[in-house]
């Protein structure tokens, strides 16, 4: 039996020394290079951090990074995405200005559970996952809402099956219905997203 496991998303928390910024097109901040106990690693910054990060962060600063780790089994690729970046404990006493006490907490991550077993996959589950991923991305929700594969939800004949973060279950749901579904469940977040003004994690002084 084929088991569809395209991606797996888990949370991570790591510490490391800041080595450098990763910049695209000469000006767009994409992420950070860190030196950790496991070697040098690249951490992509979530959208709400990118536009507000203080680019004067000194190299060598000891940081703690919390975020999500996405393992794409198909491409055998691991992507780390930072949702919060803070001065690590030992550094805090030395650099209190790094943290802005007034900063808002990043939006809580919500999870959509999608059955990844063969009956649901045969009935359109793969296209459903792809539609969910692209709809979340199109609405700027990819940092706040994650899609997680599950085992059989015991409703195989009515697949594909999914469970929204508010525990609403959907059966026989197809890719074409995804835009309406996302709008129904995340309409308020989508509106917020469009008028969202991010506040820096690292305050500019
Ligand atoms: S295979 Fe999806 S509910 Fe059983």
PDB file of C-alpha atoms and ligand atoms in Angstrom:
ATOM      1  CA  UNK A   1       0.000   0.000   0.000  1.00  0.00           C
ATOM      2  CA  UNK A   2       1.407   3.354  -1.000  1.00  0.00           C
ATOM      3  CA  UNK A   3       1.528   5.885   1.803  1.00  0.00           C
ATOM      4  CA  UNK A   4       1.543   9.524   0.764  1.00  0.00           C
ATOM      5  CA  UNK A   5       4.037  11.366   2.890  1.00  0.00           C
ATOM      6  CA  UNK A   6       5.157  14.301   0.844  1.00  0.00           C
ATOM      7  CA  UNK A   7       5.975  16.591   3.724  1.00  0.00           C
ATOM      8  CA  UNK A   8       6.202  16.421   7.477  1.00  0.00           C
ATOM      9  CA  UNK A   9       6.185  19.578   9.564  1.00  0.00           C
ATOM     10  CA  UNK A  10       7.445  19.657  13.132  1.00  0.00           C
ATOM     11  CA  UNK A  11       8.486  22.376  15.526  1.00  0.00           C
ATOM     12  CA  UNK A  12      12.082  23.119  16.410  1.00  0.00           C
ATOM     13  CA  UNK A  13      14.007  25.260  18.867  1.00  0.00           C
ATOM     14  CA  UNK A  14      17.719  25.742  18.376  1.00  0.00           C
ATOM     15  CA  UNK A  15      20.580  27.964  19.436  1.00  0.00           C
ATOM     16  CA  UNK A  16      23.519  29.140  17.430  1.00  0.00           C
ATOM     17  CA  UNK A  17      25.824  31.992  16.619  1.00  0.00           C
ATOM     18  CA  UNK A  18      24.691  34.414  13.976  1.00  0.00           C
ATOM     19  CA  UNK A  19      27.068  34.235  10.993  1.00  0.00           C
ATOM     20  CA  UNK A  20      25.422  36.302   8.296  1.00  0.00           C
ATOM     21  CA  UNK A  21      22.220  37.323   6.565  1.00  0.00           C
ATOM     22  CA  UNK A  22      21.057  35.616   3.376  1.00  0.00           C
ATOM     23  CA  UNK A  23      19.920  38.302   0.963  1.00  0.00           C
ATOM     24  CA  UNK A  24      18.222  37.770  -2.399  1.00  0.00           C
ATOM     25  CA  UNK A  25      18.269  40.126  -5.389  1.00  0.00           C
ATOM     26  CA  UNK A  26      20.694  42.333  -3.514  1.00  0.00           C
ATOM     27  CA  UNK A  27      18.165  43.685  -1.022  1.00  0.00           C
ATOM     28  CA  UNK A  28      15.506  41.124   0.005  1.00  0.00           C
ATOM     29  CA  UNK A  29      16.262  39.532   3.352  1.00  0.00           C
ATOM     30  CA  UNK A  30      15.477  35.803   3.178  1.00  0.00           C
ATOM     31  CA  UNK A  31      17.081  34.239   6.226  1.00  0.00           C
ATOM     32  CA  UNK A  32      20.003  33.755   8.570  1.00  0.00           C
ATOM     33  CA  UNK A  33      23.112  31.633   8.545  1.00  0.00           C
ATOM     34  CA  UNK A  34      23.848  30.207  11.963  1.00  0.00           C
ATOM     35  CA  UNK A  35      26.689  28.219  13.386  1.00  0.00           C
ATOM     36  CA  UNK A  36      25.190  25.512  15.583  1.00  0.00           C
ATOM     37  CA  UNK A  37      26.480  22.439  17.373  1.00  0.00           C
ATOM     38  CA  UNK A  38      25.535  20.490  14.238  1.00  0.00           C
ATOM     39  CA  UNK A  39      27.406  22.776  11.901  1.00  0.00           C
ATOM     40  CA  UNK A  40      26.440  25.711   9.748  1.00  0.00           C
ATOM     41  CA  UNK A  41      22.760  25.934   8.938  1.00  0.00           C
ATOM     42  CA  UNK A  42      20.393  28.158   7.029  1.00  0.00           C
ATOM     43  CA  UNK A  43      17.162  29.296   8.651  1.00  0.00           C
ATOM     44  CA  UNK A  44      14.551  30.969   6.508  1.00  0.00           C
ATOM     45  CA  UNK A  45      12.776  33.869   8.202  1.00  0.00           C
ATOM     46  CA  UNK A  46       8.969  33.872   8.379  1.00  0.00           C
ATOM     47  CA  UNK A  47       7.389  36.725   6.460  1.00  0.00           C
ATOM     48  CA  UNK A  48       6.546  38.771   9.560  1.00  0.00           C
ATOM     49  CA  UNK A  49      10.254  38.819  10.533  1.00  0.00           C
ATOM     50  CA  UNK A  50      11.759  39.601   7.138  1.00  0.00           C
ATOM     51  CA  UNK A  51      10.643  43.174   6.706  1.00  0.00           C
ATOM     52  CA  UNK A  52      11.464  44.227  10.237  1.00  0.00           C
ATOM     53  CA  UNK A  53      14.659  42.455  11.160  1.00  0.00           C
ATOM     54  CA  UNK A  54      17.427  44.749  12.354  1.00  0.00           C
ATOM     55  CA  UNK A  55      20.185  44.286   9.800  1.00  0.00           C
ATOM     56  CA  UNK A  56      22.708  45.722  12.230  1.00  0.00           C
ATOM     57  CA  UNK A  57      22.649  42.532  14.278  1.00  0.00           C
ATOM     58  CA  UNK A  58      26.325  41.923  15.123  1.00  0.00           C
ATOM     59  CA  UNK A  59      27.918  38.791  13.726  1.00  0.00           C
ATOM     60  CA  UNK A  60      28.668  36.282  16.445  1.00  0.00           C
ATOM     61  CA  UNK A  61      25.509  37.108  18.448  1.00  0.00           C
ATOM     62  CA  UNK A  62      24.219  34.011  20.192  1.00  0.00           C
ATOM     63  CA  UNK A  63      20.609  33.465  19.115  1.00  0.00           C
ATOM     64  CA  UNK A  64      17.725  31.212  19.994  1.00  0.00           C
ATOM     65  CA  UNK A  65      15.431  30.405  17.079  1.00  0.00           C
ATOM     66  CA  UNK A  66      11.973  28.834  17.325  1.00  0.00           C
ATOM     67  CA  UNK A  67      10.042  27.742  14.279  1.00  0.00           C
ATOM     68  CA  UNK A  68       8.930  24.910  12.059  1.00  0.00           C
ATOM     69  CA  UNK A  69      10.961  22.270  10.329  1.00  0.00           C
ATOM     70  CA  UNK A  70       9.568  20.969   7.051  1.00  0.00           C
ATOM     71  CA  UNK A  71      10.856  17.723   5.646  1.00  0.00           C
ATOM     72  CA  UNK A  72      10.008  17.218   1.982  1.00  0.00           C
ATOM     73  CA  UNK A  73      10.461  13.491   1.538  1.00  0.00           C
ATOM     74  CA  UNK A  74      10.042  13.644  -2.207  1.00  0.00           C
ATOM     75  CA  UNK A  75      12.958  16.017  -2.648  1.00  0.00           C
ATOM     76  CA  UNK A  76      14.682  14.844   0.547  1.00  0.00           C
ATOM     77  CA  UNK A  77      14.900  18.478   1.569  1.00  0.00           C
ATOM     78  CA  UNK A  78      14.780  19.930   5.061  1.00  0.00           C
ATOM     79  CA  UNK A  79      13.667  23.540   5.473  1.00  0.00           C
ATOM     80  CA  UNK A  80      13.897  25.434   8.745  1.00  0.00           C
ATOM     81  CA  UNK A  81      11.633  28.427   9.079  1.00  0.00           C
ATOM     82  CA  UNK A  82      12.046  30.826  12.008  1.00  0.00           C
ATOM     83  CA  UNK A  83       8.885  32.174  13.631  1.00  0.00           C
ATOM     84  CA  UNK A  84      10.732  33.834  16.515  1.00  0.00           C
ATOM     85  CA  UNK A  85      14.345  34.914  16.881  1.00  0.00           C
ATOM     86  CA  UNK A  86      15.631  35.971  20.277  1.00  0.00           C
ATOM     87  CA  UNK A  87      18.919  36.618  21.952  1.00  0.00           C
ATOM     88  CA  UNK A  88      19.902  33.376  23.656  1.00  0.00           C
ATOM     89  CA  UNK A  89      19.872  33.473  27.442  1.00  0.00           C
ATOM     90  CA  UNK A  90      23.582  33.962  27.969  1.00  0.00           C
ATOM     91  CA  UNK A  91      23.517  36.875  25.546  1.00  0.00           C
ATOM     92  CA  UNK A  92      20.500  38.647  26.981  1.00  0.00           C
ATOM     93  CA  UNK A  93      22.268  40.208  29.932  1.00  0.00           C
ATOM     94  CA  UNK A  94      24.908  41.587  27.594  1.00  0.00           C
ATOM     95  CA  UNK A  95      22.539  42.879  24.918  1.00  0.00           C
ATOM     96  CA  UNK A  96      19.221  43.824  26.476  1.00  0.00           C
ATOM     97  CA  UNK A  97      18.420  46.174  23.582  1.00  0.00           C
ATOM     98  CA  UNK A  98      18.025  43.227  21.250  1.00  0.00           C
ATOM     99  CA  UNK A  99      14.544  42.465  22.466  1.00  0.00           C
ATOM    100  CA  UNK A 100      11.620  44.762  22.113  1.00  0.00           C
ATOM    101  CA  UNK A 101       9.359  44.235  25.107  1.00  0.00           C
ATOM    102  CA  UNK A 102       6.406  45.616  23.163  1.00  0.00           C
ATOM    103  CA  UNK A 103       6.699  43.197  20.300  1.00  0.00           C
ATOM    104  CA  UNK A 104       3.588  41.165  19.570  1.00  0.00           C
ATOM    105  CA  UNK A 105       3.701  37.408  19.769  1.00  0.00           C
ATOM    106  CA  UNK A 106       3.687  35.843  16.333  1.00  0.00           C
ATOM    107  CA  UNK A 107       0.324  34.507  15.276  1.00  0.00           C
ATOM    108  CA  UNK A 108      -0.351  31.082  16.710  1.00  0.00           C
ATOM    109  CA  UNK A 109       0.254  28.295  14.260  1.00  0.00           C
ATOM    110  CA  UNK A 110      -2.894  26.421  13.325  1.00  0.00           C
ATOM    111  CA  UNK A 111      -2.939  22.960  11.837  1.00  0.00           C
ATOM    112  CA  UNK A 112      -5.095  21.399   9.141  1.00  0.00           C
ATOM    113  CA  UNK A 113      -5.012  17.613   9.389  1.00  0.00           C
ATOM    114  CA  UNK A 114      -5.356  15.695   6.131  1.00  0.00           C
ATOM    115  CA  UNK A 115      -5.647  11.937   5.868  1.00  0.00           C
ATOM    116  CA  UNK A 116      -2.684  10.604   3.912  1.00  0.00           C
ATOM    117  CA  UNK A 117      -3.748   7.000   3.566  1.00  0.00           C
ATOM    118  CA  UNK A 118      -4.375   5.309   0.257  1.00  0.00           C
ATOM    119  CA  UNK A 119      -8.176   5.460   0.058  1.00  0.00           C
ATOM    120  CA  UNK A 120      -8.180   9.207   0.584  1.00  0.00           C
ATOM    121  CA  UNK A 121      -5.204   9.661  -1.728  1.00  0.00           C
ATOM    122  CA  UNK A 122      -6.978   7.687  -4.486  1.00  0.00           C
ATOM    123  CA  UNK A 123     -10.024   9.907  -4.145  1.00  0.00           C
ATOM    124  CA  UNK A 124      -8.139  13.154  -4.712  1.00  0.00           C
ATOM    125  CA  UNK A 125      -6.176  13.643  -1.483  1.00  0.00           C
ATOM    126  CA  UNK A 126      -2.932  14.575  -3.191  1.00  0.00           C
ATOM    127  CA  UNK A 127      -4.522  17.307  -5.292  1.00  0.00           C
ATOM    128  CA  UNK A 128      -6.333  18.437  -2.155  1.00  0.00           C
ATOM    129  CA  UNK A 129      -3.036  18.885  -0.274  1.00  0.00           C
ATOM    130  CA  UNK A 130      -1.516  20.782  -3.165  1.00  0.00           C
ATOM    131  CA  UNK A 131      -4.571  23.040  -3.418  1.00  0.00           C
ATOM    132  CA  UNK A 132      -4.442  23.718   0.325  1.00  0.00           C
ATOM    133  CA  UNK A 133      -0.745  24.582   0.176  1.00  0.00           C
ATOM    134  CA  UNK A 134      -1.182  26.928  -2.734  1.00  0.00           C
ATOM    135  CA  UNK A 135      -4.313  28.601  -1.348  1.00  0.00           C
ATOM    136  CA  UNK A 136      -2.620  29.244   1.994  1.00  0.00           C
ATOM    137  CA  UNK A 137       0.392  30.661   0.205  1.00  0.00           C
ATOM    138  CA  UNK A 138      -1.745  32.870  -2.037  1.00  0.00           C
ATOM    139  CA  UNK A 139      -3.418  34.331   1.024  1.00  0.00           C
ATOM    140  CA  UNK A 140      -0.186  34.849   2.957  1.00  0.00           C
ATOM    141  CA  UNK A 141      -1.184  32.254   5.548  1.00  0.00           C
ATOM    142  CA  UNK A 142       1.653  29.789   4.959  1.00  0.00           C
ATOM    143  CA  UNK A 143       3.450  30.995   8.097  1.00  0.00           C
ATOM    144  CA  UNK A 144       0.394  30.646  10.327  1.00  0.00           C
ATOM    145  CA  UNK A 145      -1.371  27.559   9.051  1.00  0.00           C
ATOM    146  CA  UNK A 146       0.369  24.248   8.481  1.00  0.00           C
ATOM    147  CA  UNK A 147      -0.867  21.101   6.799  1.00  0.00           C
ATOM    148  CA  UNK A 148      -0.139  17.876   8.558  1.00  0.00           C
ATOM    149  CA  UNK A 149      -0.697  14.372   7.240  1.00  0.00           C
ATOM    150  CA  UNK A 150      -2.443  11.851   9.452  1.00  0.00           C
ATOM    151  CA  UNK A 151      -3.216   8.174   9.411  1.00  0.00           C
ATOM    152  CA  UNK A 152      -6.610   6.793   8.484  1.00  0.00           C
ATOM    153  CA  UNK A 153      -9.506   8.826   9.876  1.00  0.00           C
ATOM    154  CA  UNK A 154     -11.812   5.790   9.603  1.00  0.00           C
ATOM    155  CA  UNK A 155     -14.001   7.314   6.957  1.00  0.00           C
ATOM    156  CA  UNK A 156     -12.240   5.910   3.925  1.00  0.00           C
ATOM    157  CA  UNK A 157     -15.161   5.593   1.524  1.00  0.00           C
ATOM    158  CA  UNK A 158     -15.967   9.272   1.975  1.00  0.00           C
ATOM    159  CA  UNK A 159     -12.404  10.420   1.344  1.00  0.00           C
ATOM    160  CA  UNK A 160     -10.565  12.661   1.040  1.00  0.00           C
ATOM    161  CA  UNK A 161     -11.009  13.584   4.696  1.00  0.00           C
ATOM    162  CA  UNK A 162      -9.623  16.527   6.571  1.00  0.00           C
ATOM    163  CA  UNK A 163      -9.975  18.199   9.937  1.00  0.00           C
ATOM    164  CA  UNK A 164      -9.770  21.974  10.249  1.00  0.00           C
ATOM    165  CA  UNK A 165      -8.110  23.645  13.273  1.00  0.00           C
ATOM    166  CA  UNK A 166     -11.533  24.283  14.854  1.00  0.00           C
ATOM    167  CA  UNK A 167     -12.189  20.498  14.642  1.00  0.00           C
ATOM    168  CA  UNK A 168     -14.684  20.751  11.775  1.00  0.00           C
ATOM    169  CA  UNK A 169     -14.438  17.586   9.699  1.00  0.00           C
ATOM    170  CA  UNK A 170     -14.838  17.541   5.947  1.00  0.00           C
ATOM    171  CA  UNK A 171     -15.339  14.484   3.765  1.00  0.00           C
ATOM    172  CA  UNK A 172     -15.404  14.080  -0.010  1.00  0.00           C
ATOM    173  CA  UNK A 173     -13.676  17.416  -0.201  1.00  0.00           C
ATOM    174  CA  UNK A 174     -12.036  18.194  -3.527  1.00  0.00           C
ATOM    175  CA  UNK A 175      -9.322  20.614  -4.590  1.00  0.00           C
ATOM    176  CA  UNK A 176     -11.826  22.912  -6.321  1.00  0.00           C
ATOM    177  CA  UNK A 177     -13.597  23.506  -3.008  1.00  0.00           C
ATOM    178  CA  UNK A 178     -10.434  24.630  -1.217  1.00  0.00           C
ATOM    179  CA  UNK A 179     -10.647  28.396  -1.890  1.00  0.00           C
ATOM    180  CA  UNK A 180     -14.146  28.524  -0.362  1.00  0.00           C
ATOM    181  CA  UNK A 181     -13.026  26.370   2.544  1.00  0.00           C
ATOM    182  CA  UNK A 182     -10.019  28.567   3.336  1.00  0.00           C
ATOM    183  CA  UNK A 183     -12.148  31.669   3.037  1.00  0.00           C
ATOM    184  CA  UNK A 184     -14.739  30.220   5.396  1.00  0.00           C
ATOM    185  CA  UNK A 185     -12.239  29.234   8.075  1.00  0.00           C
ATOM    186  CA  UNK A 186      -9.550  31.902   7.731  1.00  0.00           C
ATOM    187  CA  UNK A 187     -11.447  34.842   6.251  1.00  0.00           C
ATOM    188  CA  UNK A 188     -10.726  37.065   9.252  1.00  0.00           C
ATOM    189  CA  UNK A 189      -7.005  36.143   9.234  1.00  0.00           C
ATOM    190  CA  UNK A 190      -6.838  36.918   5.513  1.00  0.00           C
ATOM    191  CA  UNK A 191      -8.293  40.361   6.145  1.00  0.00           C
ATOM    192  CA  UNK A 192      -5.912  40.917   9.062  1.00  0.00           C
ATOM    193  CA  UNK A 193      -3.014  39.787   6.918  1.00  0.00           C
ATOM    194  CA  UNK A 194      -3.739  42.445   4.346  1.00  0.00           C
ATOM    195  CA  UNK A 195      -3.622  45.257   6.874  1.00  0.00           C
ATOM    196  CA  UNK A 196      -0.992  43.690   9.060  1.00  0.00           C
ATOM    197  CA  UNK A 197       1.835  45.984  10.163  1.00  0.00           C
ATOM    198  CA  UNK A 198       4.674  43.937  11.522  1.00  0.00           C
ATOM    199  CA  UNK A 199       6.702  45.068  14.524  1.00  0.00           C
ATOM    200  CA  UNK A 200      10.370  44.114  14.712  1.00  0.00           C
ATOM    201  CA  UNK A 201      11.648  41.256  16.812  1.00  0.00           C
ATOM    202  CA  UNK A 202      14.929  43.093  16.974  1.00  0.00           C
ATOM    203  CA  UNK A 203      14.169  46.706  17.659  1.00  0.00           C
ATOM    204  CA  UNK A 204      15.810  49.288  15.489  1.00  0.00           C
ATOM    205  CA  UNK A 205      17.280  51.992  17.690  1.00  0.00           C
TER     206      UNK A 205
HETATM  207  S1  LIG B   1      -7.960   6.286   4.181  1.00  0.00           S
HETATM  208 FE1  LIG B   1      -8.538   8.286   4.693  1.00  0.00          FE
HETATM  209  S2  LIG B   1     -10.027   7.936   6.172  1.00  0.00           S
HETATM  210 FE2  LIG B   1      -9.280   5.981   5.796  1.00  0.00          FE
END
